[in-house]
mmCIF file of C-alpha atoms in Angstrom:
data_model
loop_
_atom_site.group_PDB
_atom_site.id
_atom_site.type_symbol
_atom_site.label_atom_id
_atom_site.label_comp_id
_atom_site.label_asym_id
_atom_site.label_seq_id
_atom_site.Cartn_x
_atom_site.Cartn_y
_atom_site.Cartn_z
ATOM 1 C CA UNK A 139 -0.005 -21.102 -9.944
ATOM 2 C CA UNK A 140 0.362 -19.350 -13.256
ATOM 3 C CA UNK A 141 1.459 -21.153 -16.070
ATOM 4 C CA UNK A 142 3.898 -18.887 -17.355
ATOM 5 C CA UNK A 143 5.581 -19.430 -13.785
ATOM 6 C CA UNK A 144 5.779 -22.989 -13.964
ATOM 7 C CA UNK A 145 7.075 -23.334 -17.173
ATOM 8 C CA UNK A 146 10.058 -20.815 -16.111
ATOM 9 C CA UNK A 147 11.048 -23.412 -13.637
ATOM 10 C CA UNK A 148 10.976 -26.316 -15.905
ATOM 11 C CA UNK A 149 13.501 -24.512 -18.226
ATOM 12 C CA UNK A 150 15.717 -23.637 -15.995
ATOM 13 C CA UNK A 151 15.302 -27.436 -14.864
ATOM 14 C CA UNK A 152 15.574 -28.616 -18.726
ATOM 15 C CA UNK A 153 18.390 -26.382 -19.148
ATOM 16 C CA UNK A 154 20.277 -28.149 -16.466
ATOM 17 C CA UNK A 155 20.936 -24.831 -14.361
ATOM 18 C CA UNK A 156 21.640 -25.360 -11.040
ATOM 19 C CA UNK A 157 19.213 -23.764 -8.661
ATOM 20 C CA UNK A 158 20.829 -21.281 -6.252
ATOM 21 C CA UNK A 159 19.868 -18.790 -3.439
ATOM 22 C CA UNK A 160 19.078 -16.140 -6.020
ATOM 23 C CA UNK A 161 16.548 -18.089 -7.839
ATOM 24 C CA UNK A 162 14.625 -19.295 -4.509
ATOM 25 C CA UNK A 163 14.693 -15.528 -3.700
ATOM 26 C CA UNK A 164 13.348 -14.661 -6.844
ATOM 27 C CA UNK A 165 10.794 -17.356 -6.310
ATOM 28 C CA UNK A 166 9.458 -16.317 -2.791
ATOM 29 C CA UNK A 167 9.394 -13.237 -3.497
ATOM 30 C CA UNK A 168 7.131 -13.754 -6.434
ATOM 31 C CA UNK A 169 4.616 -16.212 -5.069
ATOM 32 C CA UNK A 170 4.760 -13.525 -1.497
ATOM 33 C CA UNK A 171 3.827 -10.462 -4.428
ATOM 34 C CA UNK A 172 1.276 -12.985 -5.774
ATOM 35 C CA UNK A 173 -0.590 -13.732 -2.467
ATOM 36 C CA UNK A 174 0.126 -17.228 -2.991
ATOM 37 C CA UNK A 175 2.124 -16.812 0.471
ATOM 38 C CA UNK A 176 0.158 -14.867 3.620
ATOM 39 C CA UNK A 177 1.489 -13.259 6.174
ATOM 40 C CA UNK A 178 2.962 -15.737 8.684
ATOM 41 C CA UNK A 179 3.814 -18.259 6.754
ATOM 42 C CA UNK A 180 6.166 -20.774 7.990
ATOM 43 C CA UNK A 181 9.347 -21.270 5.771
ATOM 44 C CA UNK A 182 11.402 -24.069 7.493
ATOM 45 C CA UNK A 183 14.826 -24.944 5.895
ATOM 46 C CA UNK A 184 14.811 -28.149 5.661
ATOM 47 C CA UNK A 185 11.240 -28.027 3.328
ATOM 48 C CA UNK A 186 12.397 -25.239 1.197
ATOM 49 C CA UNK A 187 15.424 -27.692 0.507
ATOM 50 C CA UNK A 188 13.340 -30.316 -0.362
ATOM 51 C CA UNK A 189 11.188 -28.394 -2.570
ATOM 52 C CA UNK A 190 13.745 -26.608 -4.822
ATOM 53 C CA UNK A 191 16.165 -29.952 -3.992
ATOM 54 C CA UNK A 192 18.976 -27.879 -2.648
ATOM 55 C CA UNK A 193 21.196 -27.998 1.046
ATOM 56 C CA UNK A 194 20.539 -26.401 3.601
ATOM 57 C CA UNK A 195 23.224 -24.112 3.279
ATOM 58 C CA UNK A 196 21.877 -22.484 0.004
ATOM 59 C CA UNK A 197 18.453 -22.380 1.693
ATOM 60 C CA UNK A 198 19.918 -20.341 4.384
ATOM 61 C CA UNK A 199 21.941 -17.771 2.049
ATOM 62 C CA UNK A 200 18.738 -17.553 0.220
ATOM 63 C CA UNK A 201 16.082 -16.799 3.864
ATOM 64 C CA UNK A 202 19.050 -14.254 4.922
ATOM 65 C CA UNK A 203 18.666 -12.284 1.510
ATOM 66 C CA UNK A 204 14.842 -12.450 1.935
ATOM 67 C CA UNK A 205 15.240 -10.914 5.528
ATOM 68 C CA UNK A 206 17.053 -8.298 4.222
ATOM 69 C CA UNK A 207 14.899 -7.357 1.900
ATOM 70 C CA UNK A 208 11.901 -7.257 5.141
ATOM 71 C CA UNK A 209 10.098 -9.942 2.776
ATOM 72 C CA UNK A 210 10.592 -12.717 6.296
ATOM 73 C CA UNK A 211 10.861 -12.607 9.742
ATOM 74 C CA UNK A 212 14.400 -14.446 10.529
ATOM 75 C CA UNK A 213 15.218 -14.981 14.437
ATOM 76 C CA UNK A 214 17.472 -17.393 16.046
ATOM 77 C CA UNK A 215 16.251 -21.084 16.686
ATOM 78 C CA UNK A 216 13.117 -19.967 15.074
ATOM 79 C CA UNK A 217 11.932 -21.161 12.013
ATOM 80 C CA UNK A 218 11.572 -18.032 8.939
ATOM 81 C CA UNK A 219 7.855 -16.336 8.629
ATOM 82 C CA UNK A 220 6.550 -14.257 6.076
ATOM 83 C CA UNK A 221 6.401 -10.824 7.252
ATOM 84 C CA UNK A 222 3.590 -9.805 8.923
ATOM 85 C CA UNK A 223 3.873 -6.736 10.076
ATOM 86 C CA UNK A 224 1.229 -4.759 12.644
ATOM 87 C CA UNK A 225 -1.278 -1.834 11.772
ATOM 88 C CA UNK A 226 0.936 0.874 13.501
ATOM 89 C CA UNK A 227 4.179 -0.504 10.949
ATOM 90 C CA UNK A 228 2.316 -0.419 7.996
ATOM 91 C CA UNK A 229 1.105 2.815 8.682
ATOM 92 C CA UNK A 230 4.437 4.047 9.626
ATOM 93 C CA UNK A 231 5.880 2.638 6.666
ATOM 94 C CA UNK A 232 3.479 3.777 4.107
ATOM 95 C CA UNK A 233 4.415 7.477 6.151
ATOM 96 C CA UNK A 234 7.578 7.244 5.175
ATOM 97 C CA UNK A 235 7.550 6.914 2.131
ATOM 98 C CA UNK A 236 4.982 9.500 1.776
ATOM 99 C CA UNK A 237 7.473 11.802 3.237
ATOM 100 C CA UNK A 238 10.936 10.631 1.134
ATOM 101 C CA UNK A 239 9.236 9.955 -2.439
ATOM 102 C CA UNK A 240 7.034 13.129 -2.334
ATOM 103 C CA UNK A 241 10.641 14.910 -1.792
ATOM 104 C CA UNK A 242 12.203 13.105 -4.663
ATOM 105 C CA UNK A 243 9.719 13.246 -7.174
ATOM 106 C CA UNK A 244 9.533 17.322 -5.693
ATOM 107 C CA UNK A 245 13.416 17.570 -6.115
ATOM 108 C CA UNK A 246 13.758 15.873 -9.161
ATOM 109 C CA UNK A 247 10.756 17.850 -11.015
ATOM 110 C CA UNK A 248 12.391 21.164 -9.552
ATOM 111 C CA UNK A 249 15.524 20.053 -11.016
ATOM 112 C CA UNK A 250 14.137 18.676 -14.432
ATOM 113 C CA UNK A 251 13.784 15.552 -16.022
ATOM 114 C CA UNK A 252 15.907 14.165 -18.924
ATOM 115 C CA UNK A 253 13.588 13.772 -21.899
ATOM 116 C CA UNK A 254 15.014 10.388 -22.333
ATOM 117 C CA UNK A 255 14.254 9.462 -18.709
ATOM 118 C CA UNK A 256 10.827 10.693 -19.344
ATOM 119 C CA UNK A 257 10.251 8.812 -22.337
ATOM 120 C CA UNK A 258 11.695 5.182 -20.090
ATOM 121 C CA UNK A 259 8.548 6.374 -17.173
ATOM 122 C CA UNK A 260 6.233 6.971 -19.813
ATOM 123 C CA UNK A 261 6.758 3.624 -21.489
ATOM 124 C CA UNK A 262 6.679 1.693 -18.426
ATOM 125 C CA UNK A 263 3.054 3.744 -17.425
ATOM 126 C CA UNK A 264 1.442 2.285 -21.320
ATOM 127 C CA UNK A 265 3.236 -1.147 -20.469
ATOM 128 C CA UNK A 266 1.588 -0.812 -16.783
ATOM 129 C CA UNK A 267 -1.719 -0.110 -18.257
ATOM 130 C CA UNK A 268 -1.598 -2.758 -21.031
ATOM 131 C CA UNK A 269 -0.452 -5.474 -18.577
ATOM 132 C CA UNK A 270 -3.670 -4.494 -16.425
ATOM 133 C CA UNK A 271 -5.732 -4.688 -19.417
ATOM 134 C CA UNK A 272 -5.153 -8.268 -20.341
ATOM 135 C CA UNK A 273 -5.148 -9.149 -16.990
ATOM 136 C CA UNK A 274 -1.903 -9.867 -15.993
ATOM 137 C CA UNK A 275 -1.283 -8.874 -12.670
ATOM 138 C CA UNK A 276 2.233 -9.736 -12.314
ATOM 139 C CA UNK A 277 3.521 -7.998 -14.660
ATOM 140 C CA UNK A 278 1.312 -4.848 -13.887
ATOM 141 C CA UNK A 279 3.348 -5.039 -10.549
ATOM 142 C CA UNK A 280 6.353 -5.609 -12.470
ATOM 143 C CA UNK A 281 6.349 -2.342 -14.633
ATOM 144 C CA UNK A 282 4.914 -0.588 -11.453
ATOM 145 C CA UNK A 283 7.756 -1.482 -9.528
ATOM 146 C CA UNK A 284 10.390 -0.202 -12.649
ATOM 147 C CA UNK A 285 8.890 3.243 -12.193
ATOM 148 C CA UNK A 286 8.962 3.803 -8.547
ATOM 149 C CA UNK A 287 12.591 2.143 -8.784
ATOM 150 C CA UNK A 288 13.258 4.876 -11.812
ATOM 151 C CA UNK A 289 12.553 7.508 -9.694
ATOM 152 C CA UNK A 290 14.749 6.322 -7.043
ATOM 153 C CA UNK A 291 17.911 5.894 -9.251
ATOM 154 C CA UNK A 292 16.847 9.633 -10.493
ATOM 155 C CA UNK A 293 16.719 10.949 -6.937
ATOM 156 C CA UNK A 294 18.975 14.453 -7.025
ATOM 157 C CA UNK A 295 19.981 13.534 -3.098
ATOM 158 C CA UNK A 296 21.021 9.626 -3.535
ATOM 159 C CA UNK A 297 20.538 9.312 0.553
ATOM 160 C CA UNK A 298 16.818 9.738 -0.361
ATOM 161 C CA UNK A 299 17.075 7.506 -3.623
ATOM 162 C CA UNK A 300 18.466 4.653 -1.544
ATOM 163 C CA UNK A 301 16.032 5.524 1.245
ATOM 164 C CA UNK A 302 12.928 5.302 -1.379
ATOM 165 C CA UNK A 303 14.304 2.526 -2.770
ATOM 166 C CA UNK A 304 14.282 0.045 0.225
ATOM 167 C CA UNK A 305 10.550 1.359 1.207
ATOM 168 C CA UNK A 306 9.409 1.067 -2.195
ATOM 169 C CA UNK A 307 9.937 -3.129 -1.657
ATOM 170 C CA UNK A 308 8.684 -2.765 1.949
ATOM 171 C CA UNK A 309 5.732 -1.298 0.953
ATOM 172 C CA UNK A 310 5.093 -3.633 -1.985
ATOM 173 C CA UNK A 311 5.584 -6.628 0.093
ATOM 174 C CA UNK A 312 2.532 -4.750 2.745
ATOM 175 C CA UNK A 313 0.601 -4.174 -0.074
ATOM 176 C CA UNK A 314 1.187 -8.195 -1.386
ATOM 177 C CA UNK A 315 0.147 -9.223 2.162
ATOM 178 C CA UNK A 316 -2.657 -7.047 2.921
ATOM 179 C CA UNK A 317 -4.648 -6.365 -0.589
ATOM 180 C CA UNK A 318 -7.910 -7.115 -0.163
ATOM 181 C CA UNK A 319 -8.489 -10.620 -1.189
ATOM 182 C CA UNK A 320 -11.626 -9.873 -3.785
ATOM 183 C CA UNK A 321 -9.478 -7.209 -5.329
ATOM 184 C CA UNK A 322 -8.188 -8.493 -7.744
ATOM 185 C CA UNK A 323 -5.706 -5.555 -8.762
ATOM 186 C CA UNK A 324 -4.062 -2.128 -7.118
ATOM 187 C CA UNK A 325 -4.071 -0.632 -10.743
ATOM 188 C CA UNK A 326 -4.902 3.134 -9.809
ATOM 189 C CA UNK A 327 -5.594 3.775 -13.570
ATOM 190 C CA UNK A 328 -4.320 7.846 -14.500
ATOM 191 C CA UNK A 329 -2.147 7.838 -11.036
ATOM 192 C CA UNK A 330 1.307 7.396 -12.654
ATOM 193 C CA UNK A 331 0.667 9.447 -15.664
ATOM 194 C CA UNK A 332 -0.357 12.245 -13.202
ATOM 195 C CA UNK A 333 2.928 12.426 -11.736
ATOM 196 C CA UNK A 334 4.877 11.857 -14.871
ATOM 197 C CA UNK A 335 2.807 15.004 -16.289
ATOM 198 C CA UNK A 336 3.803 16.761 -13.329
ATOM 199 C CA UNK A 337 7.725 16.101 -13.433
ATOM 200 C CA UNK A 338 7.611 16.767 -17.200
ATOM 201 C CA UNK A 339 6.304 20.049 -16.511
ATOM 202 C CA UNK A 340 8.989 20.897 -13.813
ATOM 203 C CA UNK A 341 5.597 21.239 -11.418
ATOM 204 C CA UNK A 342 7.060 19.930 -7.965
ATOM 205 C CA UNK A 343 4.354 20.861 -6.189
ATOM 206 C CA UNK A 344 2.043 18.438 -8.387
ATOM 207 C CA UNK A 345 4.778 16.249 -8.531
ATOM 208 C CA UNK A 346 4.597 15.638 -4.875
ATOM 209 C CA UNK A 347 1.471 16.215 -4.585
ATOM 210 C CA UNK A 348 0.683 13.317 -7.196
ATOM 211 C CA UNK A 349 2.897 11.163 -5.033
ATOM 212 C CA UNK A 350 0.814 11.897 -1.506
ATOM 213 C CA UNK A 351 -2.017 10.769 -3.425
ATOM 214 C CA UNK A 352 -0.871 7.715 -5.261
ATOM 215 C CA UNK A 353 0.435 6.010 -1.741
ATOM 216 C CA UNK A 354 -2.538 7.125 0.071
ATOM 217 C CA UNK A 355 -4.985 5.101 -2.412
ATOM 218 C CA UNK A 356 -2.707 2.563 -1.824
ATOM 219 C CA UNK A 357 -3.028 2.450 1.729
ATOM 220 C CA UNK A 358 -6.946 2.477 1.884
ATOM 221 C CA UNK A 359 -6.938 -1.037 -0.625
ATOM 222 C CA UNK A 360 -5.337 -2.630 2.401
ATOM 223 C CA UNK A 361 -7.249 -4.956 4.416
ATOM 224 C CA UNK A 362 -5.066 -5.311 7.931
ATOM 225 C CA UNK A 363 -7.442 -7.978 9.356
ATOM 226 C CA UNK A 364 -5.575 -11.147 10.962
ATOM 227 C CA UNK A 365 -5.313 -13.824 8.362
ATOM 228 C CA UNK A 366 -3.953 -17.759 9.365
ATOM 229 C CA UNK A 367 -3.727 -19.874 6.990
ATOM 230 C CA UNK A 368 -2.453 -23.669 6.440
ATOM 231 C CA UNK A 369 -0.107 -23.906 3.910
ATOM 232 C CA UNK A 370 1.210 -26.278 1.319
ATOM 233 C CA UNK A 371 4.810 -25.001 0.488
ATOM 234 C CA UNK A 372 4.802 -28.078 -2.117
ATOM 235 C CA UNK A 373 1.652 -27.281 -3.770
ATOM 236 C CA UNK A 374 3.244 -23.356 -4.287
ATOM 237 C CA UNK A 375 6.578 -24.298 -5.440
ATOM 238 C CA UNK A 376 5.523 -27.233 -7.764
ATOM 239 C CA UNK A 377 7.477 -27.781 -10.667
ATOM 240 C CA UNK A 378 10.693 -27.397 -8.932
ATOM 241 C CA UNK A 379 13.002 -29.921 -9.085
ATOM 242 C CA UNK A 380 16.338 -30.806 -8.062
ATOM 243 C CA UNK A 381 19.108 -29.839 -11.209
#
């Protein structure tokens, strides 16, 4: 567990902030990003409750958010999974977005980029690469994240930006899940420069083009071997404590 993490908890726990369903989404969803939680992990209720000391009711508004955000599997009378999906999904999803963000980075080079909205990629590509530099991988993902997200909110057809934007978490959770474990980072160094050259230029062809390459890379880091794994939901989420 990183320290920085842990000491975010025990402020909010200092500050006497009472810990709701946003903040144990926030939570999971880091330590799923992290690889601290595999595929299939078991989430019951009543353990998440004991671990960030909250009912089962806020537990439950919290697993509900994280299902609809395809971080967990959430069934009735079954207890909540990390998502773990098959070969053929990942594939399929990492297709899709292939498809939708090659056609909105396309649309919105053909279309032209603010010079201000440029300038907001741009800085988040230098804080990308810095953050990869010093080795800190969460906030690599962080900044990686703000420019897919970026180009969603940009989108020209805002059916496709809303599209991109849901596959852009699905396919960061698959890529959380299925990195390979002695890879320790999915920084594809020049990749988002490429495409922000490209959309400054008007080029849609690059633009997409840059796009279909990025995601592809992506998608050949995965390793979509079965992993099982016992795990200590304490021993992840220590530090938390009830307000």
């Amino acid at each position: 567990m990183s320290q920085s993490w842990r000491e975010g908890v025990e402020a909010v726990v200092r500050a006497g902030e009472r810990i709701g369903d946003r903040h144990i989404v926030e939570q999971v969803r880091l330590a799923v990003l992290s690889q601290r939680l595999p595929p299939g992990t078991r989430l019951p209720e009543v353990a998440l409750g004991e671990v960030f000391g909250v009912s089962r009711s806020v537990v439950r508004r919290a697993l509900a958010r994280l299902a609809a955000d395809h971080v967990i599997d959430q069934r009735p009378n079954q207890v909540a999974r990390v998502r773990a999906p098959s070969v053929e999904e990942t594939r399929e999803t990492f297709a899709a977005r292939r498809l939708v963000e090659g056609e909105v980075a396309a649309l919105l080079a053909g279309r032209g980029i603010e010079s201000r909205e440029l300038v907001a990629l741009e800085a988040e590509a230098r804080a990308e690469a810095e953050a990869h530099g010093r080795g800190d991988e969460p906030a690599r993902i962080a900044h990686s994240l703000a420019i897919h997200h970026r180009l969603a909110a940009l989108s020209p057809n805002r059916v496709l930006g809303a599209m991109l934007t849901d596959l852009v978490m699905r396919t960061s959770i698959v890529i959380a899940l299925y990195k390979r474990p002695t890879l320790p980072s999915c920084y594809l160094e020049g990749d988002h420069p490429r495409l922000l050259a490209a959309l400054g230029e008007g080029d849609a062809a690059g633009a997409r083009e840059a796009v279909v390459g990025h995601l592809a890379s992506l998608e050949e880091l995965l390793d979509l071997g079965h992993r099982e794994e016992e795990i200590d939901l304490r021993a992840i989420f220590s530090g938390v404590a009830t307000s």
